[in-house]
Coordinates of N, CA and C in Angstrom, one line a residue:
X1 N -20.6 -34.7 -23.3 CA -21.5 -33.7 -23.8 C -20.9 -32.3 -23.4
X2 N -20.4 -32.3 -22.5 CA -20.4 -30.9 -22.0 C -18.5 -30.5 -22.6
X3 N -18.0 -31.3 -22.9 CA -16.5 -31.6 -23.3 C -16.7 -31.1 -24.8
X4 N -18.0 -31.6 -25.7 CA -18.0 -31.3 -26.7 C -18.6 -30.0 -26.8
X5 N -18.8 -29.4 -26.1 CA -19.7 -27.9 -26.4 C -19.0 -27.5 -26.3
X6 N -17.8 -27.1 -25.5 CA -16.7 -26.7 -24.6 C -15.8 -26.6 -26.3
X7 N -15.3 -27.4 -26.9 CA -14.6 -27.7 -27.7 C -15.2 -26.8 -29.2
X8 N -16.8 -27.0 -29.3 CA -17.8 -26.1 -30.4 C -17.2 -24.8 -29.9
X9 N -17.1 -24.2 -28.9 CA -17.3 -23.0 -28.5 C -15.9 -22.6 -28.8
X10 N -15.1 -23.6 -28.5 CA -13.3 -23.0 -28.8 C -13.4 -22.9 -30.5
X11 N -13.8 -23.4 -31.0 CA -13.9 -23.4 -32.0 C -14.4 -22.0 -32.7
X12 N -15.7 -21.6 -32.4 CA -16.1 -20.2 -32.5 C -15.6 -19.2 -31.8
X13 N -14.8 -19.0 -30.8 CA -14.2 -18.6 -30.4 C -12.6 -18.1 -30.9
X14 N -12.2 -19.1 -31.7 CA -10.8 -19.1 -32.7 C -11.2 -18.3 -33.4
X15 N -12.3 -18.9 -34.1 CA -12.8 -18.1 -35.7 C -12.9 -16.8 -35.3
X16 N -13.8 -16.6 -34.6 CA -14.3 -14.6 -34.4 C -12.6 -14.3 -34.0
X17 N -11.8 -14.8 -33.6 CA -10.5 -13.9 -33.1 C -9.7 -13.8 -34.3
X18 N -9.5 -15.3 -35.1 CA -8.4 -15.3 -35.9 C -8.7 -15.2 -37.1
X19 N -10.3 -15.1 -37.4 CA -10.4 -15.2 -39.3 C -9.7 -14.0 -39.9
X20 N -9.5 -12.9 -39.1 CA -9.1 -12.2 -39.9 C -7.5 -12.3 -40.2
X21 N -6.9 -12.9 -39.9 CA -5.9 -13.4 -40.3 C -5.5 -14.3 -41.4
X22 N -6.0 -15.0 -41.6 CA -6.5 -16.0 -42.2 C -7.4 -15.7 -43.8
X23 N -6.8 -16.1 -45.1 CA -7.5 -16.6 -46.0 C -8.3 -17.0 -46.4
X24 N -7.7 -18.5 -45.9 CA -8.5 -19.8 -46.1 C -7.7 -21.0 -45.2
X25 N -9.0 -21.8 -44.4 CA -8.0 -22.6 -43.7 C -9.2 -24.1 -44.1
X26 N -8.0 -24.9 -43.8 CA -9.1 -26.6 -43.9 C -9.8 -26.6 -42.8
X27 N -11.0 -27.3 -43.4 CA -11.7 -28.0 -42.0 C -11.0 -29.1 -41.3
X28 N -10.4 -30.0 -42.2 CA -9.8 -30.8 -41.4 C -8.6 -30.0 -40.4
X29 N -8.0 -29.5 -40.7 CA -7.1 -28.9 -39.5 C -7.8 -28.4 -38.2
X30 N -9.4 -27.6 -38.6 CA -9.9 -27.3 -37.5 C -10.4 -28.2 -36.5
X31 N -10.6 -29.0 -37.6 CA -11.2 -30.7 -37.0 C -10.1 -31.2 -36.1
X32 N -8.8 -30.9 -36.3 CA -7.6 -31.7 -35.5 C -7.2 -31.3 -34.1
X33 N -7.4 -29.4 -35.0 CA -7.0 -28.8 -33.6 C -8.0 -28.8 -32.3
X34 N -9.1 -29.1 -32.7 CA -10.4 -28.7 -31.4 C -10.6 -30.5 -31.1
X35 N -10.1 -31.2 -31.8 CA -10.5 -32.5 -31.7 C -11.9 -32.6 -32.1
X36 N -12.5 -32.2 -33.2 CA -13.8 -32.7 -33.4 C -13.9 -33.2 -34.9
X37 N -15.1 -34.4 -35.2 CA -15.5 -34.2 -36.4 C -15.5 -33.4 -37.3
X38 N -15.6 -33.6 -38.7 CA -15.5 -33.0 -39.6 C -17.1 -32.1 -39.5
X39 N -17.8 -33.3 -39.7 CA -19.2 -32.7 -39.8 C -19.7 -31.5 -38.8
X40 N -19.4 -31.9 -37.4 CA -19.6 -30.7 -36.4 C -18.8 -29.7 -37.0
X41 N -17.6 -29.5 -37.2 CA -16.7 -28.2 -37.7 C -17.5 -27.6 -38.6
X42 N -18.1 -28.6 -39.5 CA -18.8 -27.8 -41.0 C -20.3 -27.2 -40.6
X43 N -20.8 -28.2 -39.2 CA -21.9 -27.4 -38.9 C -21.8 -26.1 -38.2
X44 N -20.7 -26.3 -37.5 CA -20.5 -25.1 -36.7 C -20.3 -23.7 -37.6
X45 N -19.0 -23.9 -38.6 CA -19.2 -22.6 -39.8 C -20.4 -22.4 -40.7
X46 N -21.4 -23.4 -41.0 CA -22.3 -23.0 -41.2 C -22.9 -21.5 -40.0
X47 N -23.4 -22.6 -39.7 CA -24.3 -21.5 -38.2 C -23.5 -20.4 -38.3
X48 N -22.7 -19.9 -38.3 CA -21.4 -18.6 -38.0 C -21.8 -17.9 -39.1
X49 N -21.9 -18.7 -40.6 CA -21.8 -17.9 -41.6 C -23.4 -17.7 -42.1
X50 N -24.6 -18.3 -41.6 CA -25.8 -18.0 -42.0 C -26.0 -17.0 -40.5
X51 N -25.4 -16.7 -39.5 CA -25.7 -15.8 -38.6 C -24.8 -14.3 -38.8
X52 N -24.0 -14.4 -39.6 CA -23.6 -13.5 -40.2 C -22.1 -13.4 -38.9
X53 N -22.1 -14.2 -38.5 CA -20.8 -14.0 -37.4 C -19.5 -14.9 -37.6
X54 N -19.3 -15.1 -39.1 CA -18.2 -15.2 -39.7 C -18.4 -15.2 -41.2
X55 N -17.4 -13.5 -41.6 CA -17.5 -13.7 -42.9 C -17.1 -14.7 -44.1
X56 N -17.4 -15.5 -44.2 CA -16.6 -16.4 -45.0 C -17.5 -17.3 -45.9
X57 N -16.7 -18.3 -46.8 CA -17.9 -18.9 -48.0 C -17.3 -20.3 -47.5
X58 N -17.7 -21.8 -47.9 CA -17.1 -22.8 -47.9 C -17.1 -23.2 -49.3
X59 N -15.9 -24.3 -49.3 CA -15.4 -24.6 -50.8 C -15.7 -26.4 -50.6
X60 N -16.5 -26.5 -50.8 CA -16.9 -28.2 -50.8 C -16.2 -29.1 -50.9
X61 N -15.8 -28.7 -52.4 CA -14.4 -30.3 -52.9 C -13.3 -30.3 -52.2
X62 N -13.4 -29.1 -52.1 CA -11.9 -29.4 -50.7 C -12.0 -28.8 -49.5
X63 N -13.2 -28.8 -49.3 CA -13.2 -28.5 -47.9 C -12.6 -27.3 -46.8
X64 N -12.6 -26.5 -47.6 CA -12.0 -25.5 -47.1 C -12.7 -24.3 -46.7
X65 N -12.4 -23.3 -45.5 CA -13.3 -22.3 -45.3 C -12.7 -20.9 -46.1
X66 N -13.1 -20.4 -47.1 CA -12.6 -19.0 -47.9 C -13.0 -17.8 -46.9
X67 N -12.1 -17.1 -45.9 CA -12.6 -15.7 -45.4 C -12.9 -14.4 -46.2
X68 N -13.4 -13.8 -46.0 CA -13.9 -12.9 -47.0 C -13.2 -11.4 -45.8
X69 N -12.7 -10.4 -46.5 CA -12.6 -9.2 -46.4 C -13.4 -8.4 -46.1
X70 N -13.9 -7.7 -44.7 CA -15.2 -6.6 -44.5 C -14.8 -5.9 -43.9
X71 N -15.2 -4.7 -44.1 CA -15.6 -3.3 -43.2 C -16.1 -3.6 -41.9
X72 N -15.0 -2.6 -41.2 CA -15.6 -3.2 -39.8 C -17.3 -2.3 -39.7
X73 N -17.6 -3.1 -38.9 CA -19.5 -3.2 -38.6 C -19.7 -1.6 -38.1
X74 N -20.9 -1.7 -37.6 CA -21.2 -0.2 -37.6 C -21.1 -0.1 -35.7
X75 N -20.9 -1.3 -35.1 CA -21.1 -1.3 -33.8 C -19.5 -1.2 -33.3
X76 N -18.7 -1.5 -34.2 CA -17.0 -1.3 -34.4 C -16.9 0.4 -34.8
X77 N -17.5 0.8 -35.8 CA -17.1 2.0 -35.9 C -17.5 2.9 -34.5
X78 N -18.5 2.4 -34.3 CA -18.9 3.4 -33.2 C -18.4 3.4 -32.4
X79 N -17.5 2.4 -31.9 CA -16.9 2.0 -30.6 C -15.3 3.0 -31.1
X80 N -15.1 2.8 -32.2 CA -13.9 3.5 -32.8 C -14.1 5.0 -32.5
X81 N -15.4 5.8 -32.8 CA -15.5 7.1 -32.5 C -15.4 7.2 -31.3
X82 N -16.1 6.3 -30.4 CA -15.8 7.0 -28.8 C -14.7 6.8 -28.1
X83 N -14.2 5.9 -28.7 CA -12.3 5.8 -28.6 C -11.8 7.6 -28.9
X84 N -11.7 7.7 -29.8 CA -11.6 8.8 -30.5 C -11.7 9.8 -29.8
X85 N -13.4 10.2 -29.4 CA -13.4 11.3 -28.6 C -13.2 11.1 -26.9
X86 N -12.8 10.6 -26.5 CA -12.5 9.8 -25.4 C -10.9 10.5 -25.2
X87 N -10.1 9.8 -26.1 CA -8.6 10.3 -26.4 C -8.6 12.2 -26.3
X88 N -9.3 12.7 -27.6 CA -9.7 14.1 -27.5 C -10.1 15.0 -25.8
X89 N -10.8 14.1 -25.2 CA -11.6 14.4 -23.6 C -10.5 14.3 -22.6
X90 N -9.1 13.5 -22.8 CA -8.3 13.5 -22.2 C -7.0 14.3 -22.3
X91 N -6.5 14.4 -23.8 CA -5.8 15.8 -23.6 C -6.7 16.9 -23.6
X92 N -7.9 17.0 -23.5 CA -8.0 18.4 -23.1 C -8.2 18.7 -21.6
X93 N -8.2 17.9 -21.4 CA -7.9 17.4 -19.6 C -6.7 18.0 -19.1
X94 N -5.8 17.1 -19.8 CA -4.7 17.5 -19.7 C -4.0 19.0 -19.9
X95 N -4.4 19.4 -21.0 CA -4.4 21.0 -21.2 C -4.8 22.3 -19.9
X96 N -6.0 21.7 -19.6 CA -6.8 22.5 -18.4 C -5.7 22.4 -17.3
X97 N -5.7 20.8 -17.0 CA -4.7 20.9 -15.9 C -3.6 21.8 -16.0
X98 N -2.6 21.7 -17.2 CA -1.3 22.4 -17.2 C -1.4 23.5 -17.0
X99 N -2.6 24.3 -17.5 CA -3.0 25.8 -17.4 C -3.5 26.2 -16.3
X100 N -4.3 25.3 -15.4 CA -4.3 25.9 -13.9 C -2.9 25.3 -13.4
X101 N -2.0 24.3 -13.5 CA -1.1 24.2 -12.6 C 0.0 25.8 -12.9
X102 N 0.2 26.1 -14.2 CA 0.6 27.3 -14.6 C 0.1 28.6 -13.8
X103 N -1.4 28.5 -13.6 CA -2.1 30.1 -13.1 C -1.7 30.4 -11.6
X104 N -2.0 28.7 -11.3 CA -2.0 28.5 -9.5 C -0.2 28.8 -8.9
X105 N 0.6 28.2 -9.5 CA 1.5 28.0 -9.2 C 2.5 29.6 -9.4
X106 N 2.1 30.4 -8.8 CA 3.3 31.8 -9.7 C 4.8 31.8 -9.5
X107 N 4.9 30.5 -8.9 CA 6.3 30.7 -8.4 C 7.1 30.1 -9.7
X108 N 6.5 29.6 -10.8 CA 7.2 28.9 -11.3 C 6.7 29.7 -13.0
X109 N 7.6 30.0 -13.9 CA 8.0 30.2 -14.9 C 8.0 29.4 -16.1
X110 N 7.7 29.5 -17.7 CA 8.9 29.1 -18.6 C 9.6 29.6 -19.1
X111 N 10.8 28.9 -19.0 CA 12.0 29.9 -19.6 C 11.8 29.6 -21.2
X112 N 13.1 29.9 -22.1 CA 13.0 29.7 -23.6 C 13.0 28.5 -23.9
X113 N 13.7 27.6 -23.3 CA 13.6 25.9 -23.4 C 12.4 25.2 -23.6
X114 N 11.8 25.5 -23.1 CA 10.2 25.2 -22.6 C 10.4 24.5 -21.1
X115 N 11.2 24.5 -20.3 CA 11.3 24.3 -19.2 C 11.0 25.0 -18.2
X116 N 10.7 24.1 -17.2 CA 10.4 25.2 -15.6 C 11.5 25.8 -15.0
X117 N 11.8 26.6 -14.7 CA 12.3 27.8 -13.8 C 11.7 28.5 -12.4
X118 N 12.9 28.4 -11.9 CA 11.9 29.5 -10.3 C 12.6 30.3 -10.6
X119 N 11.7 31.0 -10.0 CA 12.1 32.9 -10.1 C 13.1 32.9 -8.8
X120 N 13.0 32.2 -7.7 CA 14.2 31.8 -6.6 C 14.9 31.4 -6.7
X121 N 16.1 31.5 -6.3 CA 17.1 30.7 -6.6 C 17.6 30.6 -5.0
X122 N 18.5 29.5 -4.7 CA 19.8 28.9 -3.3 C 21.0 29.5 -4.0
X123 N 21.6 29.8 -3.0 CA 22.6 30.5 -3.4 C 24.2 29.9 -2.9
X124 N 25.1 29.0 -3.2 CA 26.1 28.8 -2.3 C 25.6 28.0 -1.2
X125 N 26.0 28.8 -0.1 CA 26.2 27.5 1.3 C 25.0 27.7 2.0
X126 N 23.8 27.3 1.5 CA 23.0 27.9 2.4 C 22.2 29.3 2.5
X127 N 22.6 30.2 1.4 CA 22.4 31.1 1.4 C 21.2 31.8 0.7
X128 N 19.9 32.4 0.6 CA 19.3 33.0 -0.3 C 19.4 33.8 -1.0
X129 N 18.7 34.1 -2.0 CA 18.9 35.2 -3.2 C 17.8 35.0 -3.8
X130 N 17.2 36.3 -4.1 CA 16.2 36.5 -5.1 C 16.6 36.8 -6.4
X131 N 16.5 36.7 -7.8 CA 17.0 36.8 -8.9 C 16.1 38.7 -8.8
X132 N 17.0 39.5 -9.5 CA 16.1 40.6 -9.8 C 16.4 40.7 -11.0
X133 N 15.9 41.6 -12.0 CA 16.2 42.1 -13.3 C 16.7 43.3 -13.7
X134 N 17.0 43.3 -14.8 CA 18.0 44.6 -15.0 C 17.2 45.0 -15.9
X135 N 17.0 46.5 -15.7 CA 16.0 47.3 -16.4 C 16.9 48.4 -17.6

């Protein structure tokens, strides 16, 4: 009992991951790979496809499941937008940061490269030097 639920469940578990991949596949194959009856396989895409948790049609004479093509759901899109502004919330994070490490830090410069520079420089053996400018 509990080997066969285990097996139903792998079964719905393939489908929601792989239909989209997928065309059209036999029942008998799904039948071979989960080791189950035909009839359980067919009951199981039923229930999936009258619960609306796999798009797909069945083809009787040959037994086959047809996947159908959809728009992802509206609980997908949503999840897509806060992905989205999520991403947005992080480089501007990042922006803030650079701009106070920039404000806080005065010892450090961009030169023309877009690289960092110190306004100090080592000089030889140990020696210091301030860089000055020529006016």
């Amino acid at each position: 009992m509990l080997v066969r639920k285990i097996k139903e469940e792998s079964l719905r578990s393939y489908l929601c991951t792989y239909s989209s991949f997928y065309e059209s596949i036999s029942m008998h194959t799904l039948a071979d790979m989960f080791q189950l009856e035909i009839h359980n396989v067919h009951s199981i895409i039923s229930k999936m496809i009258i619960n609306k948790e796999l798009m797909a049609s069945l083809d009787q004479p040959t037994l086959m499941v047809v996947m159908h093509r959809t728009e992802p759901l509206s609980l997908q899109n949503i999840a897509l937008q806060l992905a989205e502004k999520l991403s947005n919330l992080v480089e501007n994070n990042e922006r803030v940061f650079d701009l106070k490490q920039g404000t806080y830090s005065g010892y450090f410069s961009r030169d023309q490269k877009g690289g960092y520079q110190g306004k100090q420089s080592y000089q030889g053996q140990g020696g210091y030097r301030q860089n000055q400018s020529s006016y």
